[in-house]
Each structure stands twice: as C-alpha cells, then as structure tokens.
Amino acid sequence: MQIKGIRGFKDILPGEVEKWQLVESEARRIFGLFGFSEFRIPLLERTELFARSIGEATDIVGKEMYTFLDRDGDSLTLRPEATASIVRAYLEHGLNQKNPVGKYYFVGPMFRYERPQKGRYRQFHQIDAEVLGVQEAWADAEILVMLMRYLEALGIENLSLQINSLGCPQCRPPYKKEIQTFLQTRRNLLCEDCQRRLETNPLRIFDCKNEDCQAALTEAPEVLSFLCPECRNHFERVKTLLDDLRLSYAVNPRMVRGLDYYTRTAFEVVAGELGAQNAVSGGGRYDALAEEIGGPAVPGIGFAIGMERLIMLLPGKRSLARHPQIFLATLGDKARRRGFSLAQELRDNGIWAEVDYEEKSLKSQMRQADRMKTPLVLILGEEELKKNQVIIRNMATKVQEEIPLGEIIRIVENKSKQ
Ligand code: HAM
C-alpha cells in the first residue's frame, strides 16, 4: 500500500508556497519597522513548560498536546505555541539583563491534536510576535497597530479587532468565583465538558460552541465590571492609545482566550469569511508567565497569527508561481551539450534557465516550454551551432530571430527587462 501523509498535517506544494513566502517576507519587513528581531525556538520542550504556562486545565494541555517520553524517560512535547518557549529562552539566556525591552518574532509550525476541519489542522503554522519587559499600555497599543498594519499591507479586509481585559491575579479570582456561582444554578444546561470546566476552569465556558452553554451565559456578569483600579486604568489607557492611532476595535467582554497565562489585555482578530474557525490571530498580555515558569517577574504581550487562515484570506486568486526566464530547446548531441553549458552560463549571470533532460523532440521541448510558461525559448541545433548562432523565440508573439551565441546573455537580460 502506498504510504500517505498524516491526518491534519498538510503538504504545502509549489504554486501555493509562494503565498507563504509572501506573507513571511511582508512580516519581516513590517515587524522590522517596529524593531522586532527574529527568534528561533526548538520544536520540542519539556512538557512541564507548557503545562505550567498554558495551564493544566486548558484544552491544549489537557487533550491536544503531542507528548511522549524520550529514551531517557523525560516527558517532552511538540510545541503547541511559541510564547512559553520564547519567554523560557529569553530568561535562560539572560536577555532580560542585557536589554530590558525585547521585541521578537517567530515563524514556524505548531502541533495540536485537534479535530481537523477547514482552518484547523494538527500541524499548523504561526507568525508570532512578543514584547517582553514593558508593563505599560504603550506596548499593547504598538503590538496591536503592528498586527493590523501587517494584515492591511497584505490587502486583507473586513477584519474585526476585538479586545478585552481579563484582569490580574488580584481581580480575576473573585470574577471566576462569581461566574462559578452564577452557573451553578444553570448547571444542568451545560454540556458535559462545561460541567467539568465549571469546576476546573469556568471562564473557558465562554468559548464553548454549544448553544445551550451560550444560553446559560446570557446574563452572566462581565469581567470588565470586576477589574481592580489598576487593571481598569490600564485598559482605559490602551483604548485611548488605540483611539490616538485611529485603530478601530470593538470591546468584547466575553472573549476569554484559550490559554491561562493571560492577564489584562486580551484580543482576537476575526474574519467572518473564515467560517467556524474565524480567528486569524489571537494574543494578549501575560505579566505573570515568566514567574509561573520559575523566572523573575517580566511582563509581556504578544500575538500569533494562524498562517493557514491568513493565506485563506489573501485577496485575489492570482497565482504567485514563478516561471523560468528562458528554456533551451536543443537538437542533436553536440547542441544539447552546448545548450547544457549555456544554461549554466545564463544561471551564473542571474538568469533562470531550464533545459530538457529527456532528449525529447523539438516539438515536445516547445510544449514543455509552454507548460513552464517561459516567455523566451532558445533553439539550438547542429546548423546554428556551426554558424555560432542561436534562434531566440518570443513565445507570446511567436517572432523568432537569429542572434550570435556570444550575445545571448546581454540579449536575454535586455528582453527579460522589457
Ligand atoms: P492561539 O489563539 O491559541 O494563541 O493561536 C493563535 C492563532 O493560531 C489562532 O488565532 C489561529 O489563527 C491559529 N491556530 C490555532 N490553532 C490552530 C489549528 N489547530 N489550526 C490552524 N490554526 C490554528 C496562541 O497560540 C498564543 N501563543 C498567542 C500569543 C502570543 N499570545 C501572546 N503571545
């Protein structure tokens, strides 16, 4: 039986990969304007890192991680997200001592054992950005404007930026208790998962897709009315700065996010076009995460964009596939060998040249050039070789001319510019 790929793990083929290159290069360009440097983290971390930061009672840690024991019996996990690893690496290398403010971005695959569907995979990719070391609202506003400018630069429209504040270790526990008490009386309305969540992580119930669970929450108290004065001021300040930047947003007091490390600002960018999995990006502040993993107190805020969803939103169906600049069609062994070296000379001069490897007829070489969508074809036979000439054919106009072999590079360079 022919071996197939794994469910939820996608191949990214040539033709599609150009879109990935485009979104990556645009991220590097825009994030560079904001002073972010690239960070690279390992695929594997100690399971404990994610359990302690994302939270034992989250879906990610509870049921979605790819965890295994290695040969030494250590429990390791394929990273389900980047934030915990970046904070771990930042602390481990003492970057907090070298530079109090760290601005980093990361691009790469993540792994979560979720039920695959449109926009949801088991291996997916994120573009992630983090600001470490700034507690003030400047960082919140700046990372949000960077995220939205990036999405705009890609021509993505009809996005909604939703923000909320989830409070801090002082004001969130009383709110959690209040929700628990509120839902206790409506317990029988909740799905099985949410009945369990009611004990372990009641705020997660806001994220449940079950209509009955949502109905149970209709009159639930809102987190914003539980914020302590410091958290309230912080949130007000974030909103003021976003207004100064003329960035539109909607406050969504029911947005809770699926990871437990968030404090204060939390946000999501949603696109109706995406269907059920409508969040193209999510993020927020995590001022207690560094301490949760055993480090000093270092505030942080960041976001991650789901690249598969981002690419689904790119405008236009235009293919970004690249095409060779020239195809060398040759006839006869001598001409083939000359053509083969000529292709190399062209490449040495920065010209993408293709040749036939199968010693096909001239007709099928021309068909191949057509398939490859090359604008120019060089035709070289024994006759031309004797005269030190070559025929150059413009595939669009079908006009052919004979040119000296020695002039090829200059002529192809000129024609490629036209
Ligand atoms: P997250 O909300 O879990 O946040 O993921 C961020 C984005 O990754 C989502 O909005 C979605 O676009 C994409 N995503 C998540 N799971 C999948 C999946 N199974 N298939 C396809 N796309 C998916 C985080 O990961 C946080 N680390 C974000 C953050 C950074 N917070 C602070 N800094």
Tab-separated table of C-alpha atoms and ligand atoms in Angstrom:
chain	number	residue	atom	x	y	z
A	1	MET	CA	0.000	0.000	0.000
A	2	GLN	CA	1.222	3.488	-0.860
A	3	ILE	CA	2.157	5.474	2.242
A	4	LYS	CA	0.055	8.599	2.776
A	5	GLY	CA	0.614	11.713	4.919
A	6	ILE	CA	-0.840	12.057	8.440
A	7	ARG	CA	-4.391	13.391	9.001
A	8	GLY	CA	-4.294	17.086	9.871
A	9	PHE	CA	-0.741	17.501	8.507
A	10	LYS	CA	-0.753	19.408	5.216
A	11	ASP	CA	1.807	19.495	2.435
A	12	ILE	CA	2.494	22.919	1.007
A	13	LEU	CA	3.180	22.495	-2.674
A	14	PRO	CA	4.974	24.723	-5.171
A	15	GLY	CA	2.382	27.161	-6.536
A	16	GLU	CA	0.959	27.539	-3.006
A	17	VAL	CA	4.302	28.029	-1.268
A	18	GLU	CA	4.802	31.421	-2.956
A	19	LYS	CA	1.933	32.772	-0.850
A	20	TRP	CA	3.738	31.544	2.265
A	21	GLN	CA	6.908	33.275	1.142
A	22	LEU	CA	4.956	36.470	0.518
A	23	VAL	CA	3.332	36.588	3.975
A	24	GLU	CA	6.646	35.753	5.623
A	25	SER	CA	8.631	38.410	3.787
A	26	GLU	CA	5.963	41.022	4.472
A	27	ALA	CA	6.031	40.097	8.175
A	28	ARG	CA	9.813	40.504	8.255
A	29	ARG	CA	9.528	43.876	6.516
A	30	ILE	CA	6.778	45.328	8.715
A	31	PHE	CA	7.957	43.848	12.010
A	32	GLY	CA	11.422	45.191	11.151
A	33	LEU	CA	9.984	48.719	11.044
A	34	PHE	CA	8.868	48.230	14.641
A	35	GLY	CA	12.289	46.951	15.731
A	36	PHE	CA	11.440	43.254	16.134
A	37	SER	CA	14.221	40.664	15.725
A	38	GLU	CA	13.731	37.074	14.664
A	39	PHE	CA	13.847	34.407	17.378
A	40	ARG	CA	14.140	30.685	16.653
A	41	ILE	CA	12.989	28.156	19.209
A	42	PRO	CA	13.180	24.355	19.284
A	43	LEU	CA	10.330	22.091	18.204
A	44	LEU	CA	10.474	20.180	21.475
A	45	GLU	CA	10.299	21.440	25.040
A	46	ARG	CA	9.842	19.833	28.419
A	47	THR	CA	6.117	19.123	28.847
A	48	GLU	CA	6.213	20.999	32.142
A	49	LEU	CA	6.887	24.291	30.347
A	50	PHE	CA	3.526	24.201	28.571
A	51	ALA	CA	1.641	22.617	31.467
A	52	ARG	CA	2.714	25.426	33.815
A	53	SER	CA	2.301	28.356	31.424
A	54	ILE	CA	-0.696	27.476	29.221
A	55	GLY	CA	-2.375	25.795	32.209
A	56	GLU	CA	-3.233	22.210	33.185
A	57	ALA	CA	-6.958	22.860	32.859
A	58	THR	CA	-6.863	24.155	29.264
A	59	ASP	CA	-7.898	22.083	26.248
A	60	ILE	CA	-4.404	22.472	24.803
A	61	VAL	CA	-2.639	20.901	27.779
A	62	GLY	CA	-5.492	18.582	28.743
A	63	LYS	CA	-6.055	16.879	25.418
A	64	GLU	CA	-4.251	18.428	22.470
A	65	MET	CA	-0.533	18.103	23.056
A	66	TYR	CA	1.766	15.680	21.260
A	67	THR	CA	3.581	14.407	24.332
A	68	PHE	CA	5.917	11.433	24.617
A	69	LEU	CA	8.705	10.042	26.762
A	70	ASP	CA	12.128	10.165	25.155
A	71	ARG	CA	14.742	7.453	25.603
A	72	ASP	CA	15.804	8.906	28.969
A	73	GLY	CA	12.223	8.822	30.220
A	74	ASP	CA	11.829	12.631	30.085
A	75	SER	CA	8.390	13.880	29.101
A	76	LEU	CA	8.719	16.075	26.018
A	77	THR	CA	6.102	17.915	23.956
A	78	LEU	CA	5.987	19.211	20.393
A	79	ARG	CA	5.374	22.934	20.829
A	80	PRO	CA	1.663	23.827	20.615
A	81	GLU	CA	2.515	27.567	20.615
A	82	ALA	CA	5.549	29.843	20.793
A	83	THR	CA	5.061	32.256	23.689
A	84	ALA	CA	6.134	29.939	26.519
A	85	SER	CA	9.264	28.875	24.604
A	86	ILE	CA	10.256	32.443	23.785
A	87	VAL	CA	9.892	33.512	27.421
A	88	ARG	CA	11.848	30.427	28.536
A	89	ALA	CA	14.666	31.151	26.079
A	90	TYR	CA	14.669	34.876	26.897
A	91	LEU	CA	15.143	34.129	30.598
A	92	GLU	CA	17.550	31.237	30.050
A	93	HIS	CA	19.923	33.434	28.017
A	94	GLY	CA	19.640	36.386	30.393
A	95	LEU	CA	18.255	38.624	27.646
A	96	ASN	CA	16.258	40.469	30.298
A	97	GLN	CA	19.568	41.630	31.818
A	98	LYS	CA	21.160	42.611	28.518
A	99	ASN	CA	18.244	44.638	27.240
A	100	PRO	CA	15.234	45.387	29.400
A	101	VAL	CA	12.909	45.580	26.382
A	102	GLY	CA	12.896	42.621	23.995
A	103	LYS	CA	10.875	42.637	20.768
A	104	TYR	CA	10.908	39.314	18.970
A	105	TYR	CA	9.085	37.470	16.243
A	106	PHE	CA	8.971	33.863	15.230
A	107	VAL	CA	7.621	31.928	12.247
A	108	GLY	CA	7.105	28.178	12.290
A	109	PRO	CA	4.933	25.093	12.746
A	110	MET	CA	2.924	24.220	15.871
A	111	PHE	CA	1.247	20.967	16.842
A	112	ARG	CA	-2.140	20.416	18.467
A	113	TYR	CA	-4.146	17.209	18.380
A	114	GLU	CA	-7.455	18.844	17.431
A	115	ARG	CA	-10.211	17.513	15.203
A	116	PRO	CA	-9.145	18.614	11.716
A	117	GLN	CA	-11.568	20.771	9.737
A	118	LYS	CA	-11.411	23.826	7.464
A	119	GLY	CA	-8.901	26.229	9.053
A	120	ARG	CA	-7.949	23.730	11.783
A	121	TYR	CA	-5.049	21.331	11.451
A	122	ARG	CA	-2.864	19.229	13.684
A	123	GLN	CA	0.265	20.788	12.294
A	124	PHE	CA	-0.346	24.454	11.600
A	125	HIS	CA	1.910	27.486	11.350
A	126	GLN	CA	2.086	30.698	13.266
A	127	ILE	CA	3.667	34.086	12.833
A	128	ASP	CA	4.231	35.105	16.415
A	129	ALA	CA	5.409	38.403	17.921
A	130	GLU	CA	6.223	39.187	21.547
A	131	VAL	CA	7.261	42.293	23.502
A	132	LEU	CA	8.952	41.455	26.781
A	133	GLY	CA	9.760	43.810	29.632
A	134	VAL	CA	7.094	46.505	29.165
A	135	GLN	CA	4.159	46.707	31.502
A	136	GLU	CA	2.732	49.989	30.236
A	137	ALA	CA	-0.053	50.286	27.676
A	138	TRP	CA	2.361	51.609	25.009
A	139	ALA	CA	3.375	48.042	24.258
A	140	ASP	CA	-0.251	46.896	23.986
A	141	ALA	CA	-1.125	49.673	21.548
A	142	GLU	CA	2.028	49.233	19.497
A	143	ILE	CA	1.712	45.480	19.060
A	144	LEU	CA	-1.926	45.899	18.025
A	145	VAL	CA	-1.127	48.567	15.468
A	146	MET	CA	1.700	46.400	14.100
A	147	LEU	CA	-0.638	43.417	13.767
A	148	MET	CA	-3.336	45.403	11.997
A	149	ARG	CA	-0.901	47.252	9.699
A	150	TYR	CA	0.574	43.911	8.684
A	151	LEU	CA	-2.855	42.459	7.825
A	152	GLU	CA	-3.713	45.645	5.916
A	153	ALA	CA	-0.431	45.500	3.989
A	154	LEU	CA	-1.445	42.054	2.754
A	155	GLY	CA	-4.684	43.568	1.455
A	156	ILE	CA	-6.889	41.650	3.894
A	157	GLU	CA	-10.157	43.437	4.565
A	158	ASN	CA	-13.273	43.021	6.696
A	159	LEU	CA	-11.435	42.099	9.855
A	160	SER	CA	-12.656	42.867	13.318
A	161	LEU	CA	-10.237	43.517	16.167
A	162	GLN	CA	-11.859	42.548	19.445
A	163	ILE	CA	-10.292	43.478	22.745
A	164	ASN	CA	-10.980	42.721	26.373
A	165	SER	CA	-9.251	42.856	29.730
A	166	LEU	CA	-9.012	39.671	31.760
A	167	GLY	CA	-7.792	41.357	34.942
A	168	CYS	CA	-4.890	40.227	37.094
A	169	PRO	CA	-4.213	37.650	39.844
A	170	GLN	CA	-5.913	40.093	42.254
A	171	CYS	CA	-9.173	40.760	40.435
A	172	ARG	CA	-9.691	37.674	38.291
A	173	PRO	CA	-10.230	35.064	41.081
A	174	PRO	CA	-13.279	36.913	42.517
A	175	TYR	CA	-14.706	37.125	38.987
A	176	LYS	CA	-14.081	33.420	38.404
A	177	LYS	CA	-15.929	32.663	41.644
A	178	GLU	CA	-18.811	34.860	40.602
A	179	ILE	CA	-19.146	33.003	37.282
A	180	GLN	CA	-18.980	29.695	39.106
A	181	THR	CA	-21.761	30.736	41.469
A	182	PHE	CA	-23.818	32.142	38.590
A	183	LEU	CA	-23.521	28.940	36.557
A	184	GLN	CA	-24.072	26.538	39.472
A	185	THR	CA	-27.789	27.294	39.258
A	186	ARG	CA	-27.719	26.656	35.483
A	187	ARG	CA	-25.506	23.613	35.662
A	188	ASN	CA	-27.995	21.265	34.001
A	189	LEU	CA	-27.992	23.485	30.885
A	190	LEU	CA	-24.279	22.961	30.367
A	191	CYS	CA	-22.691	20.344	28.107
A	192	GLU	CA	-20.655	17.583	29.717
A	193	ASP	CA	-17.350	19.349	29.003
A	194	CYS	CA	-18.570	22.598	30.504
A	195	GLN	CA	-19.903	20.878	33.621
A	196	ARG	CA	-16.337	19.721	34.127
A	197	ARG	CA	-14.988	23.190	33.223
A	198	LEU	CA	-17.272	24.698	35.844
A	199	GLU	CA	-15.028	23.114	38.487
A	200	THR	CA	-11.647	23.435	36.779
A	201	ASN	CA	-11.713	26.488	34.503
A	202	PRO	CA	-15.136	28.204	34.441
A	203	LEU	CA	-14.091	31.090	32.166
A	204	ARG	CA	-13.455	28.620	29.354
A	205	ILE	CA	-17.234	28.103	29.160
A	206	PHE	CA	-17.457	31.451	27.326
A	207	ASP	CA	-15.589	29.798	24.453
A	208	CYS	CA	-17.851	26.738	24.151
A	209	LYS	CA	-19.611	26.493	20.787
A	210	ASN	CA	-22.623	24.678	22.299
A	211	GLU	CA	-25.739	26.872	22.048
A	212	ASP	CA	-27.133	25.734	25.410
A	213	CYS	CA	-23.909	26.715	27.155
A	214	GLN	CA	-24.055	30.125	25.481
A	215	ALA	CA	-27.699	30.474	26.512
A	216	ALA	CA	-26.747	29.693	30.112
A	217	LEU	CA	-24.306	32.610	29.979
A	218	THR	CA	-26.775	35.169	28.609
A	219	GLU	CA	-26.993	37.229	31.771
A	220	ALA	CA	-23.617	36.305	33.183
A	221	PRO	CA	-21.631	39.069	34.923
A	222	GLU	CA	-18.880	40.627	32.790
A	223	VAL	CA	-15.212	40.598	33.650
A	224	LEU	CA	-14.865	44.343	32.992
A	225	SER	CA	-17.032	45.221	35.972
A	226	PHE	CA	-14.704	43.189	38.218
A	227	LEU	CA	-11.424	44.850	37.220
A	228	CYS	CA	-9.330	46.353	40.007
A	229	PRO	CA	-8.491	50.088	39.622
A	230	GLU	CA	-5.015	49.314	38.168
A	231	CYS	CA	-6.403	46.933	35.553
A	232	ARG	CA	-9.222	49.324	34.716
A	233	ASN	CA	-6.758	52.209	34.220
A	234	HIS	CA	-4.550	50.036	32.068
A	235	PHE	CA	-7.459	49.053	29.854
A	236	GLU	CA	-8.646	52.672	29.552
A	237	ARG	CA	-5.129	53.724	28.609
A	238	VAL	CA	-4.905	51.017	25.918
A	239	LYS	CA	-8.179	52.178	24.408
A	240	THR	CA	-7.072	55.848	24.464
A	241	LEU	CA	-3.826	54.991	22.673
A	242	LEU	CA	-5.688	52.921	20.066
A	243	ASP	CA	-8.013	55.885	19.509
A	244	ASP	CA	-4.977	58.173	19.090
A	245	LEU	CA	-3.693	55.746	16.447
A	246	ARG	CA	-7.162	55.687	14.828
A	247	LEU	CA	-7.209	51.922	15.069
A	248	SER	CA	-10.754	50.595	15.126
A	249	TYR	CA	-11.652	47.908	17.631
A	250	ALA	CA	-14.650	46.518	19.464
A	251	VAL	CA	-14.661	45.683	23.156
A	252	ASN	CA	-15.844	42.109	23.575
A	253	PRO	CA	-16.234	41.410	27.298
A	254	ARG	CA	-16.925	37.725	26.593
A	255	MET	CA	-13.657	36.992	24.870
A	256	VAL	CA	-11.566	34.905	27.265
A	257	ARG	CA	-8.902	33.158	25.104
A	258	GLY	CA	-7.950	29.502	25.399
A	259	LEU	CA	-4.676	29.829	27.320
A	260	ASP	CA	-4.488	30.509	31.047
A	261	TYR	CA	-1.448	32.787	31.093
A	262	TYR	CA	-3.278	35.940	30.045
A	263	THR	CA	-3.580	38.940	32.315
A	264	ARG	CA	-5.186	42.279	31.432
A	265	THR	CA	-5.352	42.931	27.656
A	266	ALA	CA	-6.563	40.033	25.507
A	267	PHE	CA	-7.521	40.312	21.864
A	268	GLU	CA	-8.519	38.444	18.738
A	269	VAL	CA	-8.794	39.378	15.089
A	270	VAL	CA	-11.743	37.642	13.497
A	271	ALA	CA	-12.766	37.289	9.863
A	272	GLY	CA	-16.346	36.258	9.108
A	273	GLU	CA	-15.122	34.802	5.815
A	274	LEU	CA	-13.295	32.004	7.650
A	275	GLY	CA	-16.431	30.251	8.920
A	276	ALA	CA	-16.352	28.346	12.217
A	277	GLN	CA	-12.609	28.795	12.798
A	278	ASN	CA	-12.826	32.545	12.409
A	279	ALA	CA	-9.873	33.820	14.489
A	280	VAL	CA	-6.973	34.686	12.244
A	281	SER	CA	-4.964	35.963	15.196
A	282	GLY	CA	-5.102	35.996	18.956
A	283	GLY	CA	-2.969	37.267	21.756
A	284	GLY	CA	-2.682	39.307	24.879
A	285	ARG	CA	-0.680	40.288	27.902
A	286	TYR	CA	0.925	37.681	30.171
A	287	ASP	CA	2.571	39.561	33.035
A	288	ALA	CA	2.791	36.519	35.329
A	289	LEU	CA	4.046	33.910	32.833
A	290	ALA	CA	7.779	34.382	33.491
A	291	GLU	CA	7.252	33.758	37.203
A	292	GLU	CA	4.982	30.773	36.523
A	293	ILE	CA	7.883	29.044	34.805
A	294	GLY	CA	10.251	29.822	37.675
A	295	GLY	CA	11.809	33.073	36.447
A	296	PRO	CA	11.772	36.664	37.704
A	297	ALA	CA	8.774	38.901	37.073
A	298	VAL	CA	8.911	40.008	33.425
A	299	PRO	CA	5.788	41.462	31.834
A	300	GLY	CA	4.991	40.569	28.243
A	301	ILE	CA	2.456	40.901	25.471
A	302	GLY	CA	2.187	39.295	22.056
A	303	PHE	CA	0.104	37.735	19.348
A	304	ALA	CA	0.149	34.790	16.997
A	305	ILE	CA	-1.352	34.709	13.521
A	306	GLY	CA	-2.520	31.378	12.092
A	307	MET	CA	-0.781	31.230	8.723
A	308	GLU	CA	-3.169	28.751	7.083
A	309	ARG	CA	-6.089	31.049	7.928
A	310	LEU	CA	-4.110	34.115	6.873
A	311	ILE	CA	-3.428	32.582	3.471
A	312	MET	CA	-7.103	31.685	3.047
A	313	LEU	CA	-7.844	35.409	3.434
A	314	LEU	CA	-5.301	36.698	0.907
A	315	PRO	CA	-7.114	38.640	-1.791
A	316	GLY	CA	-7.182	37.570	-5.446
A	317	LYS	CA	-6.760	34.180	-6.967
A	318	ARG	CA	-3.705	35.310	-8.933
A	319	SER	CA	-1.010	32.692	-8.772
A	320	LEU	CA	2.302	33.877	-7.408
A	321	ALA	CA	4.126	30.980	-9.061
A	322	ARG	CA	7.458	31.935	-10.631
A	323	HIS	CA	8.346	30.972	-14.182
A	324	PRO	CA	11.721	30.385	-15.841
A	325	GLN	CA	13.033	33.299	-17.913
A	326	ILE	CA	14.200	31.063	-20.717
A	327	PHE	CA	14.021	27.480	-21.955
A	328	LEU	CA	16.812	25.997	-24.047
A	329	ALA	CA	15.461	23.696	-26.731
A	330	THR	CA	18.265	21.746	-28.348
A	331	LEU	CA	18.596	19.185	-31.117
A	332	GLY	CA	21.417	16.675	-31.575
A	333	ASP	CA	24.008	15.617	-29.040
A	334	LYS	CA	26.541	18.379	-29.755
A	335	ALA	CA	23.925	21.115	-29.478
A	336	ARG	CA	22.470	19.511	-26.360
A	337	ARG	CA	25.840	19.575	-24.652
A	338	ARG	CA	26.475	23.168	-25.719
A	339	GLY	CA	22.938	24.111	-24.564
A	340	PHE	CA	23.524	22.381	-21.225
A	341	SER	CA	26.629	24.532	-20.550
A	342	LEU	CA	24.900	27.601	-21.927
A	343	ALA	CA	22.096	27.158	-19.399
A	344	GLN	CA	24.762	27.166	-16.693
A	345	GLU	CA	26.311	30.378	-18.081
A	346	LEU	CA	22.882	32.011	-18.033
A	347	ARG	CA	22.315	30.954	-14.412
A	348	ASP	CA	25.792	32.212	-13.493
A	349	ASN	CA	24.557	35.568	-14.786
A	350	GLY	CA	21.412	35.523	-12.671
A	351	ILE	CA	19.023	34.246	-15.351
A	352	TRP	CA	16.663	31.357	-14.561
A	353	ALA	CA	17.217	28.922	-17.439
A	354	GLU	CA	15.650	25.474	-17.950
A	355	VAL	CA	16.708	22.601	-20.194
A	356	ASP	CA	15.220	19.305	-21.340
A	357	TYR	CA	16.677	16.268	-19.544
A	358	GLU	CA	14.976	13.565	-21.553
A	359	GLU	CA	16.369	14.184	-25.053
A	360	LYS	CA	12.887	14.803	-26.412
A	361	SER	CA	11.940	16.026	-29.909
A	362	LEU	CA	11.954	19.756	-30.636
A	363	LYS	CA	8.155	19.727	-30.708
A	364	SER	CA	7.817	18.268	-27.242
A	365	GLN	CA	10.529	20.588	-25.912
A	366	MET	CA	8.452	23.528	-27.186
A	367	ARG	CA	5.379	22.070	-25.476
A	368	GLN	CA	7.372	21.775	-22.265
A	369	ALA	CA	8.452	25.443	-22.528
A	370	ASP	CA	4.788	26.338	-22.983
A	371	ARG	CA	3.804	24.388	-19.883
A	372	MET	CA	6.533	26.116	-17.889
A	373	LYS	CA	5.235	29.497	-19.167
A	374	THR	CA	8.686	30.701	-20.187
A	375	PRO	CA	8.494	33.931	-22.194
A	376	LEU	CA	11.599	33.073	-24.259
A	377	VAL	CA	12.971	29.919	-25.876
A	378	LEU	CA	16.443	29.471	-27.332
A	379	ILE	CA	16.577	26.962	-30.168
A	380	LEU	CA	19.948	25.444	-30.803
A	381	GLY	CA	20.601	22.757	-33.434
A	382	GLU	CA	23.736	21.491	-35.158
A	383	GLU	CA	23.149	24.017	-38.009
A	384	GLU	CA	23.046	27.027	-35.671
A	385	LEU	CA	25.997	25.706	-33.739
A	386	LYS	CA	28.113	25.587	-36.891
A	387	LYS	CA	27.294	29.251	-37.575
A	388	ASN	CA	27.845	30.174	-33.923
A	389	GLN	CA	24.268	31.410	-33.892
A	390	VAL	CA	21.148	30.613	-31.939
A	391	ILE	CA	17.453	31.247	-32.569
A	392	ILE	CA	15.559	33.174	-29.920
A	393	ARG	CA	11.785	32.877	-29.935
A	394	ASN	CA	9.339	35.153	-28.178
A	395	MET	CA	6.628	32.757	-27.014
A	396	ALA	CA	3.897	35.421	-26.859
A	397	THR	CA	4.421	36.986	-30.299
A	398	LYS	CA	5.934	33.820	-31.859
A	399	VAL	CA	8.586	36.058	-33.519
A	400	GLN	CA	11.948	34.321	-33.983
A	401	GLU	CA	15.334	35.867	-34.741
A	402	GLU	CA	18.842	34.567	-35.140
A	403	ILE	CA	21.424	36.043	-32.799
A	404	PRO	CA	25.144	35.388	-32.221
A	405	LEU	CA	25.796	32.830	-29.461
A	406	GLY	CA	28.161	35.259	-27.714
A	407	GLU	CA	25.412	37.871	-27.394
A	408	ILE	CA	22.911	35.647	-25.606
A	409	ILE	CA	23.379	36.831	-22.070
A	410	ARG	CA	23.126	40.512	-22.983
A	411	ILE	CA	20.079	39.933	-25.211
A	412	VAL	CA	18.225	37.718	-22.720
A	413	GLU	CA	18.929	40.215	-19.951
A	414	ASN	CA	17.510	43.041	-22.096
A	415	LYS	CA	14.487	41.076	-23.231
A	416	SER	CA	13.709	39.979	-19.656
A	417	LYS	CA	13.596	43.648	-18.602
A	418	GLN	CA	11.028	44.563	-21.302
B	1	HAM	P1	-3.967	30.860	19.953
B	1	HAM	O1	-5.227	31.674	19.982
B	1	HAM	O2	-4.003	29.523	20.574
B	1	HAM	O3	-2.852	31.757	20.637
B	1	HAM	O4	-3.461	30.714	18.470
B	1	HAM	C1	-3.255	31.845	17.635
B	1	HAM	C2	-3.791	31.593	16.245
B	1	HAM	O5	-3.239	30.384	15.726
B	1	HAM	C3	-5.290	31.379	16.159
B	1	HAM	O6	-5.985	32.607	16.131
B	1	HAM	C4	-5.418	30.631	14.857
B	1	HAM	O7	-5.388	31.546	13.758
B	1	HAM	C5	-4.159	29.788	14.828
B	1	HAM	N1	-4.458	28.404	15.234
B	1	HAM	C6	-4.571	27.900	16.474
B	1	HAM	N2	-4.830	26.565	16.442
B	1	HAM	C7	-4.879	26.224	15.139
B	1	HAM	C8	-5.108	24.983	14.432
B	1	HAM	N3	-5.300	23.836	15.075
B	1	HAM	N4	-5.096	25.020	13.079
B	1	HAM	C9	-4.884	26.170	12.403
B	1	HAM	N5	-4.656	27.358	13.017
B	1	HAM	C10	-4.656	27.384	14.360
B	1	HAM	C11	-1.561	31.371	20.818
B	1	HAM	O8	-1.060	30.416	20.294
B	1	HAM	C12	-0.759	32.332	21.663
B	1	HAM	N6	0.595	31.820	21.807
B	1	HAM	C13	-0.761	33.714	21.046
B	1	HAM	C14	0.044	34.706	21.827
B	1	HAM	C15	1.281	35.148	21.537
B	1	HAM	N7	-0.315	35.241	22.985
B	1	HAM	C16	0.666	36.029	23.403
B	1	HAM	N8	1.649	35.975	22.543
